[in-house]
Short mmCIF file of C-alpha atoms and ligand atoms in Angstrom, two decimals:
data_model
loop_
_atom_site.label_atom_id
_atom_site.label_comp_id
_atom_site.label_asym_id
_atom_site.label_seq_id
_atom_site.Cartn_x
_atom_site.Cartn_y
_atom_site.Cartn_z
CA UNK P 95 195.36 30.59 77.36
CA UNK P 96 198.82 29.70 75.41
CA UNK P 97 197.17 28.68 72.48
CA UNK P 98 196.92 32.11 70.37
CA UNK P 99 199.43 35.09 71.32
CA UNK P 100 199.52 35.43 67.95
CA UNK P 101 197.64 38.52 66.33
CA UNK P 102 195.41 36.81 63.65
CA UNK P 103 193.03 34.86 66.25
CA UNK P 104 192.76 38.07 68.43
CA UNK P 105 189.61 39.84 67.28
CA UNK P 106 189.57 43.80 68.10
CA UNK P 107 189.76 45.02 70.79
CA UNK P 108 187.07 47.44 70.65
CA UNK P 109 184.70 44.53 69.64
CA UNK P 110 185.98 42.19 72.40
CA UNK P 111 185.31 45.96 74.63
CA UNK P 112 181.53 45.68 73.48
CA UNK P 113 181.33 41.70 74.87
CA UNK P 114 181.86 43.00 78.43
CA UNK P 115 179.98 46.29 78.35
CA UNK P 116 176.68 46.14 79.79
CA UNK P 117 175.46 49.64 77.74
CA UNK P 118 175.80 47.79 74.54
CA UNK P 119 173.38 45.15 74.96
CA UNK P 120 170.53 47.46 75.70
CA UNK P 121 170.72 48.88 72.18
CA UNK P 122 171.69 47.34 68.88
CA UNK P 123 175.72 47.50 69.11
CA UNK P 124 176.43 43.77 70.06
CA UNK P 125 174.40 43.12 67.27
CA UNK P 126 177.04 44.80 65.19
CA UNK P 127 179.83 43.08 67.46
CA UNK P 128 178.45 39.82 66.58
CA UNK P 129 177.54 40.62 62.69
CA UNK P 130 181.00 41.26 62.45
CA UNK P 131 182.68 38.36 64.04
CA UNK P 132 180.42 35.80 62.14
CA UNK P 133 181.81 37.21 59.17
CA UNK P 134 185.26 37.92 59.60
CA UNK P 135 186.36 35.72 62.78
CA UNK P 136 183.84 33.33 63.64
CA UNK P 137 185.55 31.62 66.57
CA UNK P 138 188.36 34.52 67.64
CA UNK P 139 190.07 35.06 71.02
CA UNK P 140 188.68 38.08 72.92
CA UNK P 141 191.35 39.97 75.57
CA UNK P 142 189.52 42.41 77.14
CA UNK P 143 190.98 44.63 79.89
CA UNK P 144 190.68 42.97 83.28
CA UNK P 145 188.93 40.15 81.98
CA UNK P 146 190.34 36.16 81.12
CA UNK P 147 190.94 35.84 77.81
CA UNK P 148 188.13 33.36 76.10
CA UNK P 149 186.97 32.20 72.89
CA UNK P 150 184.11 34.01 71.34
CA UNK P 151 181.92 31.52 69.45
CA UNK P 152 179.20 33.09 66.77
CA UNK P 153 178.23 30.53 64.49
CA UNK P 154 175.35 28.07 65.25
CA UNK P 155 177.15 25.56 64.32
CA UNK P 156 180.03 25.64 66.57
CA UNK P 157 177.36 26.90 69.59
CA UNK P 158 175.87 23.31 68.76
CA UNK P 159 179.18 21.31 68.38
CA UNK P 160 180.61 22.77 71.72
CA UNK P 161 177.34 21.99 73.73
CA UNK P 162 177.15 18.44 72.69
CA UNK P 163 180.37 17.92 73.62
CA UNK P 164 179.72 17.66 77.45
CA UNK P 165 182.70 15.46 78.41
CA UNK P 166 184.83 18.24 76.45
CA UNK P 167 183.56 21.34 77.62
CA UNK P 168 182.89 21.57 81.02
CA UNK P 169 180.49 23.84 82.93
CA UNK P 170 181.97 23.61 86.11
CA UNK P 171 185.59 24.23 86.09
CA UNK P 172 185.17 28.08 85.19
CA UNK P 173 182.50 30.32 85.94
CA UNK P 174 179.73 29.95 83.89
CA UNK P 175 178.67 33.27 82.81
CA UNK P 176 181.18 36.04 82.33
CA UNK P 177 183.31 36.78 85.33
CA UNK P 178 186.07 39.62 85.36
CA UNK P 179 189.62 38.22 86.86
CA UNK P 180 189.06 39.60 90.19
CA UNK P 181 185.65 38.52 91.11
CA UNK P 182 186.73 35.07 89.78
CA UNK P 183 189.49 35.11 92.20
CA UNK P 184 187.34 36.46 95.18
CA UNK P 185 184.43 33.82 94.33
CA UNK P 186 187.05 31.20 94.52
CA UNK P 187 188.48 32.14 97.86
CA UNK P 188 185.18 32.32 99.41
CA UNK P 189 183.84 28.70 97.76
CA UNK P 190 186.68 27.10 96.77
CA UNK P 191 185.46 26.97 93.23
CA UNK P 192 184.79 29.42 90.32
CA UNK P 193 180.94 29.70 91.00
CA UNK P 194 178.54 30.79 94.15
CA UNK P 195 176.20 28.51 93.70
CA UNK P 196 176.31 25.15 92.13
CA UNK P 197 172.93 24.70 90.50
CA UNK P 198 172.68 22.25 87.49
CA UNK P 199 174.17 24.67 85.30
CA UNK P 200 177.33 24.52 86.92
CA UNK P 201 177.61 20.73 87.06
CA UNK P 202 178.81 17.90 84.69
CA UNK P 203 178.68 14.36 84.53
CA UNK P 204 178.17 12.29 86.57
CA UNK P 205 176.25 14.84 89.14
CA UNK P 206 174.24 16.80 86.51
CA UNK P 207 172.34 13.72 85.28
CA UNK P 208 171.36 12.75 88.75
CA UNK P 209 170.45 16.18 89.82
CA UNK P 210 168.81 16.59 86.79
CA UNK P 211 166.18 13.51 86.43
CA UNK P 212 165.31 14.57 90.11
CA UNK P 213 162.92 17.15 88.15
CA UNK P 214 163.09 16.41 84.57
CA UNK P 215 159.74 15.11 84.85
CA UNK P 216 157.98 18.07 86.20
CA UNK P 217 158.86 20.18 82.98
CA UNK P 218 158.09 17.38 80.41
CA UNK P 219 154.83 18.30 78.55
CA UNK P 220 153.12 15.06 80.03
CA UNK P 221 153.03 17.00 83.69
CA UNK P 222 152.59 20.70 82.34
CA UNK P 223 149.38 19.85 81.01
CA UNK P 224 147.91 19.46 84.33
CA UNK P 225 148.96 23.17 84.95
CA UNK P 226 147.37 24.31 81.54
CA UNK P 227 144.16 25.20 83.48
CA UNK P 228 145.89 27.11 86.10
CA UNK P 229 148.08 28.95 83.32
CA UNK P 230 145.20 30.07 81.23
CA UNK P 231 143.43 31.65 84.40
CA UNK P 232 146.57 33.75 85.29
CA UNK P 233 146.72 34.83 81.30
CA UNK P 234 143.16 35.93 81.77
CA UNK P 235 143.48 37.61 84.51
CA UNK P 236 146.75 39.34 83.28
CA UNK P 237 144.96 40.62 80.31
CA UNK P 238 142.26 41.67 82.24
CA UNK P 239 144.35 43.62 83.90
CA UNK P 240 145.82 44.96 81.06
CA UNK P 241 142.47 45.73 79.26
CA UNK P 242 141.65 47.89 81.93
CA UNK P 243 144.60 50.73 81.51
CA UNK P 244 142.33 51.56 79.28
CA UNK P 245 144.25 51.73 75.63
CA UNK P 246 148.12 52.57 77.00
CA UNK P 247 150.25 50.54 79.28
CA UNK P 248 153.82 50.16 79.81
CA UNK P 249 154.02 45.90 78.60
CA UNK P 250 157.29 45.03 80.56
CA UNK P 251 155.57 46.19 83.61
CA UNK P 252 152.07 45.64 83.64
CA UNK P 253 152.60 42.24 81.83
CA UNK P 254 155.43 40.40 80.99
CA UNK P 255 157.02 40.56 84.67
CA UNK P 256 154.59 39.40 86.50
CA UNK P 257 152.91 36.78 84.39
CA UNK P 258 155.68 34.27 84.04
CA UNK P 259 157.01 34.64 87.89
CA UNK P 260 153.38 34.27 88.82
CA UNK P 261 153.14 30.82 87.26
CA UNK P 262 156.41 29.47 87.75
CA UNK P 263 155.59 30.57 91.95
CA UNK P 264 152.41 28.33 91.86
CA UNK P 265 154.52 25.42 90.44
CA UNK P 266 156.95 25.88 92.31
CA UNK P 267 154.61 26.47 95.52
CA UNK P 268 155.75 29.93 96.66
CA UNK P 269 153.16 31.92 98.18
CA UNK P 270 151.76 34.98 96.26
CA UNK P 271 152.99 37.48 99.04
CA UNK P 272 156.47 36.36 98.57
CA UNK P 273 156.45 37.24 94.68
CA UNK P 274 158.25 40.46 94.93
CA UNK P 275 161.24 39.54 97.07
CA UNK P 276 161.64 36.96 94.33
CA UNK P 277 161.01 38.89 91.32
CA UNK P 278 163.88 41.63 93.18
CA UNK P 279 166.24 39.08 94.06
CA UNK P 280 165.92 37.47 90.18
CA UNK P 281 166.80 40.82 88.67
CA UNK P 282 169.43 41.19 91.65
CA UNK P 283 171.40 38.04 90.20
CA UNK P 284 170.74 38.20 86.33
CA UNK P 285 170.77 41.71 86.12
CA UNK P 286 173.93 42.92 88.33
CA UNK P 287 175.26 45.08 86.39
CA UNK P 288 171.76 47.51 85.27
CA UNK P 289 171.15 50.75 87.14
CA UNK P 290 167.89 50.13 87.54
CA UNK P 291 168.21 46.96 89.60
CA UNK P 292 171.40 46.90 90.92
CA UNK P 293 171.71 46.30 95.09
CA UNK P 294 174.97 48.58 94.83
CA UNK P 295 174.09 51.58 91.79
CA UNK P 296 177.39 52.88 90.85
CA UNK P 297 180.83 50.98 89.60
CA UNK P 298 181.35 48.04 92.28
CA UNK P 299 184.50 46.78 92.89
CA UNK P 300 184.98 42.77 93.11
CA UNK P 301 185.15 42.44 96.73
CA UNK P 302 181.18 44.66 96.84
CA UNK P 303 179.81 42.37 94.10
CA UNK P 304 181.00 39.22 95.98
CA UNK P 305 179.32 40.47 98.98
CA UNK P 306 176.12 41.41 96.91
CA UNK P 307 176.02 38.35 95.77
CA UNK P 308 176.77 36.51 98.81
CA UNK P 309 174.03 38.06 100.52
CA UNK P 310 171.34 37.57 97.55
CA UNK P 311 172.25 33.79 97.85
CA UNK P 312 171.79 33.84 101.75
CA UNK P 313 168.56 35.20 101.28
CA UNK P 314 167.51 32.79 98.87
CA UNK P 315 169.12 30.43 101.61
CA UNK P 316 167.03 31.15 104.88
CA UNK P 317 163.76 31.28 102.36
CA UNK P 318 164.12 28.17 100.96
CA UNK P 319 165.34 26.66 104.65
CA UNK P 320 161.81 27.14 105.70
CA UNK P 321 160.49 25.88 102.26
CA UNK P 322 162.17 22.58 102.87
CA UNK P 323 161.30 22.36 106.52
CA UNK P 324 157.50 22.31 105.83
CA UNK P 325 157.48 20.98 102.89
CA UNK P 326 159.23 17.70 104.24
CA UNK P 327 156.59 17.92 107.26
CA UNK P 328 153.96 18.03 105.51
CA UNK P 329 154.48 17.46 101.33
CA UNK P 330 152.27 18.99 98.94
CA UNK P 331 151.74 18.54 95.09
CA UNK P 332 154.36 21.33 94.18
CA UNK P 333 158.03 21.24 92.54
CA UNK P 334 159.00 22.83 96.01
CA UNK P 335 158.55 19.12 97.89
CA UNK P 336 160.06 16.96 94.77
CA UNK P 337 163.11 19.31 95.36
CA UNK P 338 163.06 19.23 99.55
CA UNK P 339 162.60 15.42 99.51
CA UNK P 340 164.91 14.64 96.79
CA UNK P 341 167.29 12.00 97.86
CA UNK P 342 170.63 11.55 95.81
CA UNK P 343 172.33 8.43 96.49
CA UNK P 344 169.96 7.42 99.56
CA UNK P 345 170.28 10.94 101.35
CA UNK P 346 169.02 14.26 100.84
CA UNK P 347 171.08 16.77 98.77
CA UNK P 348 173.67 18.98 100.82
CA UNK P 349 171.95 22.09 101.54
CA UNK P 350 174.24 24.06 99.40
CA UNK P 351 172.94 22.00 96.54
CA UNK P 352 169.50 22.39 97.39
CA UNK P 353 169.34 26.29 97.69
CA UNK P 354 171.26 26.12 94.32
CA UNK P 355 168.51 23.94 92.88
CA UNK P 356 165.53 26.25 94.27
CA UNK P 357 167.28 29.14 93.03
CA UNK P 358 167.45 28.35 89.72
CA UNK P 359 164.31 27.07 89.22
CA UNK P 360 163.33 30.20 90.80
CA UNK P 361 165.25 32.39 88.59
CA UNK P 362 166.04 30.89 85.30
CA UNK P 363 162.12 31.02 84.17
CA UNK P 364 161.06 34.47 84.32
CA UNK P 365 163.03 37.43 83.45
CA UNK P 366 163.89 35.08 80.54
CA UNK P 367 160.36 34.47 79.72
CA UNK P 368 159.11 37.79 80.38
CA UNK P 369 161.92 39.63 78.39
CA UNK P 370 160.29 37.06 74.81
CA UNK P 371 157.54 37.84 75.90
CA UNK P 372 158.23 41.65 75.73
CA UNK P 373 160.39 41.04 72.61
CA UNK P 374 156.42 39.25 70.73
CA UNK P 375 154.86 42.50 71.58
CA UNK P 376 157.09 44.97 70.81
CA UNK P 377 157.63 43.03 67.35
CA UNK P 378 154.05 42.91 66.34
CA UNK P 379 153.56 46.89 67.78
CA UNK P 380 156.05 48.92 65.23
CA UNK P 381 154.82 46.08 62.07
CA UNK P 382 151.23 46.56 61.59
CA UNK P 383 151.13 43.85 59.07
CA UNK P 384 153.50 40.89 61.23
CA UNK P 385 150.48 41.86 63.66
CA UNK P 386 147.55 41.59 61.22
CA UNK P 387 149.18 38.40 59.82
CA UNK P 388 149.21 36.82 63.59
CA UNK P 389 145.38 38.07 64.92
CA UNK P 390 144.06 37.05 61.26
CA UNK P 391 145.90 33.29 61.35
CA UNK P 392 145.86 32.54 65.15
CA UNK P 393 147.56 28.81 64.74
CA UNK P 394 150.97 30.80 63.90
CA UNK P 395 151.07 31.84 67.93
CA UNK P 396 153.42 28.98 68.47
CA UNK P 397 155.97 30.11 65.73
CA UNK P 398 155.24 34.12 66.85
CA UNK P 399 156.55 32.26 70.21
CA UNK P 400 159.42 30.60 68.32
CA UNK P 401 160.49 33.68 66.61
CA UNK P 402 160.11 36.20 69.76
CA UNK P 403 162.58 33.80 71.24
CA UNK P 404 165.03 33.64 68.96
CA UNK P 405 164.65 37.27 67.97
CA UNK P 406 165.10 38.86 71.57
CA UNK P 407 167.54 35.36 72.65
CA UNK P 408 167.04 36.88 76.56
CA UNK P 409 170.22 34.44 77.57
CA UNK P 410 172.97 35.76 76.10
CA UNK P 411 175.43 33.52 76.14
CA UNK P 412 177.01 30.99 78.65
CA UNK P 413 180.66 30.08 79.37
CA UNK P 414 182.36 26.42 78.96
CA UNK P 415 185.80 25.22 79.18
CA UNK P 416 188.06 23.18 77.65
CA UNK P 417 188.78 19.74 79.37
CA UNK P 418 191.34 18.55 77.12
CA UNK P 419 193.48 20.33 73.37
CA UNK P 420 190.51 20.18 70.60
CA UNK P 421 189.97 21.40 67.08
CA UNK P 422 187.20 23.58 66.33
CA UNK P 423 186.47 25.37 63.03
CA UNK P 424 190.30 24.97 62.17
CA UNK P 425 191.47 26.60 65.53
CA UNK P 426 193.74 25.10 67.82
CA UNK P 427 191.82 25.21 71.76
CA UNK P 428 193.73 24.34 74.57
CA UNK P 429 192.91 22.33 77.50
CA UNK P 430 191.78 25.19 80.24
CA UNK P 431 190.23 27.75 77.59
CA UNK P 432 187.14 29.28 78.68
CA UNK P 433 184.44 30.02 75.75
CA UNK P 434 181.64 32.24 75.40
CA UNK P 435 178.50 30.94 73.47
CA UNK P 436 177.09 33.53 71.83
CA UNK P 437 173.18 32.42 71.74
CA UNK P 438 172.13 35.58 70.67
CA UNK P 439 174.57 35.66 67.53
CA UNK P 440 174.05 31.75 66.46
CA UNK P 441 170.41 32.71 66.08
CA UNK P 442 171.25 35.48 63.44
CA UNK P 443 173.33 33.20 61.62
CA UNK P 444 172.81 34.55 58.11
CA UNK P 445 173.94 30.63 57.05
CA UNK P 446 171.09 29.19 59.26
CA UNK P 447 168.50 31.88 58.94
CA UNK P 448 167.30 33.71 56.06
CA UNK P 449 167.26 37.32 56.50
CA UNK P 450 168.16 36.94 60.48
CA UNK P 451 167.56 40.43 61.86
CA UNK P 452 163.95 40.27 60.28
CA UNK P 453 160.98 39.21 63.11
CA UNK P 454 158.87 36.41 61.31
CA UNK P 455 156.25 34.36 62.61
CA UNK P 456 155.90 32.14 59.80
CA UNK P 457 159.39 31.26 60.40
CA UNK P 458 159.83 27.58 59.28
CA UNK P 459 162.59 25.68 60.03
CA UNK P 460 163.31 28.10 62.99
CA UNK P 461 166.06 26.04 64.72
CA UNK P 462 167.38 29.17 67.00
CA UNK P 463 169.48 28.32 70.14
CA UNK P 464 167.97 30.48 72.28
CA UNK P 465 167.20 27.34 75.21
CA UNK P 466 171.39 26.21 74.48
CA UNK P 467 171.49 23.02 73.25
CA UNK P 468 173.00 19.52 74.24
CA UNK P 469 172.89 18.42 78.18
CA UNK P 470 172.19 21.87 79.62
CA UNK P 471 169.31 22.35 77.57
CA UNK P 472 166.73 24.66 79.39
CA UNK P 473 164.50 22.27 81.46
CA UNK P 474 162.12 24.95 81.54
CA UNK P 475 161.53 25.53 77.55
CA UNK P 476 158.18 23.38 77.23
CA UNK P 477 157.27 25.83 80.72
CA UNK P 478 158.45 28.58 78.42
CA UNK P 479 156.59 27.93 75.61
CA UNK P 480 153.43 26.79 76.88
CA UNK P 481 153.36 30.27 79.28
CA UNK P 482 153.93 32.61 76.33
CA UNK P 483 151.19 30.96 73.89
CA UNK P 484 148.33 31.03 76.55
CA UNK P 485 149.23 34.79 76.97
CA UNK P 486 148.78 35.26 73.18
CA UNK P 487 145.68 33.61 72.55
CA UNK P 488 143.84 34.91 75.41
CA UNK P 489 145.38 38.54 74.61
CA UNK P 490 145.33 38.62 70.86
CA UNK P 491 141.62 37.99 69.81
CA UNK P 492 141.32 41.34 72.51
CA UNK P 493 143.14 43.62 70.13
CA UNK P 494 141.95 45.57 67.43
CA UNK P 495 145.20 47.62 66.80
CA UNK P 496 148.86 47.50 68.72
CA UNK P 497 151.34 50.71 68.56
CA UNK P 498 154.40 51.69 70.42
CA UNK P 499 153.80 54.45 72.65
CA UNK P 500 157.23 55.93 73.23
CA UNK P 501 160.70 54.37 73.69
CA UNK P 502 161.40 51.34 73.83
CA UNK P 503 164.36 50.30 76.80
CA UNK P 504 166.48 47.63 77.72
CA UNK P 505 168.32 46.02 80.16
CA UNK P 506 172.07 46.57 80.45
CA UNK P 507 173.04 43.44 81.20
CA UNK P 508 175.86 40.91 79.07
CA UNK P 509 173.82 37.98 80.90
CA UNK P 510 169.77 38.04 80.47
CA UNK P 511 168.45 40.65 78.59
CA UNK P 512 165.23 41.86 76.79
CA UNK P 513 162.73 44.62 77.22
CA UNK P 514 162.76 46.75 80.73
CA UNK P 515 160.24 49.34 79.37
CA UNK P 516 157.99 48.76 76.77
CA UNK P 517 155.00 51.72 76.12
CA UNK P 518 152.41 50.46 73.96
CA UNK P 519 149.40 51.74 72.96
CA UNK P 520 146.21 49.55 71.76
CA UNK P 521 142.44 49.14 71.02
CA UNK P 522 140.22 46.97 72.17
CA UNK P 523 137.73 44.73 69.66
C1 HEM H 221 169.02 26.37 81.20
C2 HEM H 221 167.29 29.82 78.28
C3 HEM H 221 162.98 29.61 80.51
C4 HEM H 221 164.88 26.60 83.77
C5 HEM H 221 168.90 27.29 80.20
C6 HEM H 221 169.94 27.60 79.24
C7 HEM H 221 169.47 28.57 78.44
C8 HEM H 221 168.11 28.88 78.87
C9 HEM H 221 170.20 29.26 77.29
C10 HEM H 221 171.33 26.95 79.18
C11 HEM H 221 171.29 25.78 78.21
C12 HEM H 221 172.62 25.20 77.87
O1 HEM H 221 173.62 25.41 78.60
O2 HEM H 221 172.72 24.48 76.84
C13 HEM H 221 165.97 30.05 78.64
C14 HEM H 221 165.07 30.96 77.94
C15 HEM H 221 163.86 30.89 78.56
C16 HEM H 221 164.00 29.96 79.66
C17 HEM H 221 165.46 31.80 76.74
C18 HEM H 221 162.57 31.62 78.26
C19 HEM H 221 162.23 32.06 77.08
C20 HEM H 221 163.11 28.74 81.56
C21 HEM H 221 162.03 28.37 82.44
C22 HEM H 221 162.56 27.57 83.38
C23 HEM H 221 163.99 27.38 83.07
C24 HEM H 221 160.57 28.82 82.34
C25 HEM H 221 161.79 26.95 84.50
C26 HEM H 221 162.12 26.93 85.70
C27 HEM H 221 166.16 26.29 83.34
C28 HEM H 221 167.05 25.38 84.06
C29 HEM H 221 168.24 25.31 83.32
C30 HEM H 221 168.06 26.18 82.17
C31 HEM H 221 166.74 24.65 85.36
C32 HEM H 221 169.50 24.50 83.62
C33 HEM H 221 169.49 23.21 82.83
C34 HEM H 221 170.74 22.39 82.98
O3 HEM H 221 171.84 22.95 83.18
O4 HEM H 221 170.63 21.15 82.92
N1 HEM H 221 167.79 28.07 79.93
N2 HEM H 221 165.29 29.48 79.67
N3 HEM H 221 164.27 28.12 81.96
N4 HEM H 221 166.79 26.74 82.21
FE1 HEM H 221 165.99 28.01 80.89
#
């Protein structure tokens, strides 16, 4: 990045220091990172130790411009969440290229509309209603499960978790058995850097990570090899044989591609989901009157949906870079820049939403940017949405009263985030 050695685009470096630490995400300090760079340097250059320098983008707005811009700002020419220097370099001598896998979130045109309409379908409302059924029975049972702690339960665990992997498995066609080694493997890849889930606990060097990583993919790999195998044998009504039967230009994909394509359906839908989820919850349990205002008006669960998304924004950001010299927000970007969309900070945007850090479900507009926006933007969101409002109206009406039962913890991760324990403490009507 030649573009800015100068000192003025250079934000500080113990701000940039906050980007890349883990810790700070699972309390309120990014928050303060990100407060802070709206105001003072909305699109600034971030050099943190051992890292690529990249542009740190914090304002809706320019979240929104650089995402529409596909042809512009490319997803697959540098890694697409943050990546230190020498895991970059290690990735790239094992693949050739910046990322491990090559899902549809690290392709561009003309691949990622083809690979894309293979299963755009599937998550359009149209088909998801067919599932609605199916959903609400899982919600039931959830809450039933739920009900019967008996007034305390930890949310994150006894709830949010499982739900959304639950339904996304039956969609998807995984059997129930094979839940957990997905659910671990999930956490595994979003969540590399938490104590708590990590394969490898303490301080990994680049070469460990890459072969953590190598090795969650290869699992992923030999699953899915069998998925494909039966599935093309004998093919079912499930996402699992669109995906193992998919042909792109008259064969099937490479099976690189595929395992890419299985693993992020497989992933991107529930520790997302699960952490807004979480986020609704804990909301409505330390405001007694956001919670009397949802149980006593029930049609505002879609915008207590809305606003638990925005509010907790469980993707944090993703990376692009620059194809070709632009101008953005009167900066100068060079062809080759990387960028970090902040999600999390374009939906506090104190010039898109009125008094941002405050959870509202009567939230109207409530634009956020939580699913990215443009091309890339999350397939799964209808999924999303129609998961986390079946949960709420078959658990609401159930509760009489919703506290918080002890601390409240959260992920250390600069990737997904949200909720990892959650005590809450209710009564039943
Ligand atoms: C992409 C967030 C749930 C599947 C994305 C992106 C974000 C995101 C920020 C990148 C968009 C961009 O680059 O512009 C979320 C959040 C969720 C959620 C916050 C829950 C609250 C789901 C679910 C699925 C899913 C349930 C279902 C499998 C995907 C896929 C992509 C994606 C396949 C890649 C799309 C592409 O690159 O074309 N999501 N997601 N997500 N999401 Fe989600």
């Amino acid at each position: 990045m030649d573009t800015a050695t100068t000192g003025d685009l250079d934000i500080p470096a113990n701000i940039a220091a906050t980007l890349v630490d883990p810790v700070a995400y699972a309390d309120d300090r990014i928050h303060d990172s990100y407060r802070w760079l709206r105001a003072n340097n909305p699109l600034g250059i971030a050099r943190p130790d051992k890292f690529d320098p990249f542009w740190v983008v914090t304002k809706h707005a320019h979240i929104q411009a650089i995402s529409r811009q596909n042809d512009l700002f490319h997803n697959a020419d540098r890694p697409t969440t943050l990546t230190n220097q020498a895991l970059e370099e290690r990735v790239r001598r094992i693949t050739g290229g910046p990322n491990l896998v090559r899902s549809l979130v690290q392709m561009d045109a003309p691949d990622h509309p083809k690979y894309r309409a293979l299963t755009q379908g599937w998550f359009m409302p149209a088909n998801l209603g067919k599932f609605e059924g199916r959903i609400r029975e899982i919600a039931r049972a959830t809450v039933q499960r739920m009900l019967d702690r008996g007034g305390a339960c930890d949310f994150v665990e006894d709830v949010a978790l499982g739900y959304p992997l639950h339904v996304i498995m039956e969609i998807l066609g995984v059997p129930e058995a094979d839940e957990p080694r997905m659910l671990k493997l999930t956490q595994e890849l979003f969540g590399p850097q938490d104590p708590d889930t990590a394969r490898v606990r303490d301080a990994l060097s680049a070469e460990q990570v890459s072969v953590m990583l190598q090795a969650i993919i290869a699992d992923f790999s030999a699953y899915f090899r069998g998925i494909t195998e039966e599935r093309r044998r004998n093919p079912r009504d499930d996402l699992a044989t669109v995906i193992a039967n998919a042909k792109i230009g008259g064969d099937y994909m490479p099976e690189h591609d595929q395992t890419s394509y299985y693993m992020i359906v497989a992933t991107a839908g529930h520790d997302t989901t699960s952490s807004s989820t979480a986020g609704a919850i804990w909301a409505l349990a330390r405001d007694p009157a956001e919670f009397a205002k949802v149980k006593a008006n029930p049609e505002l669960i879609p915008g207590l949906v809305d606003e638990s998304i925005r509010w907790m924004t469980p993707v944090k950001h993703f990376m692009r870079s620059a194809t070709a010299d632009t101008e953005l927000g009167g900066r100068r970007i060079a062809k080759g820049d990387w960028l970090m969309l902040c999600y999390a900070s374009g939906n506090r945007d104190e010039e898109v939403f009125e008094d941002p850090d405050r959870f509202r479900s009567d939230r109207k507009p409530n634009r956020h940017v939580a699913f990215g926006y443009g091309a890339h933007l999350c397939l799964g969101q209808y999924l999303a949405k129609l998961e986390m409002r079946i949960l709420f109206e078959e658990l609401l009406p159930h509760l009489k009263s919703l506290s918080l039962d002890g601390e409240v913890k959260m992920t250390q991760a600069y990737f997904v985030s949200g909720p990892k324990k959650l005590p809450i403490r209710f009564e039943v009507n």
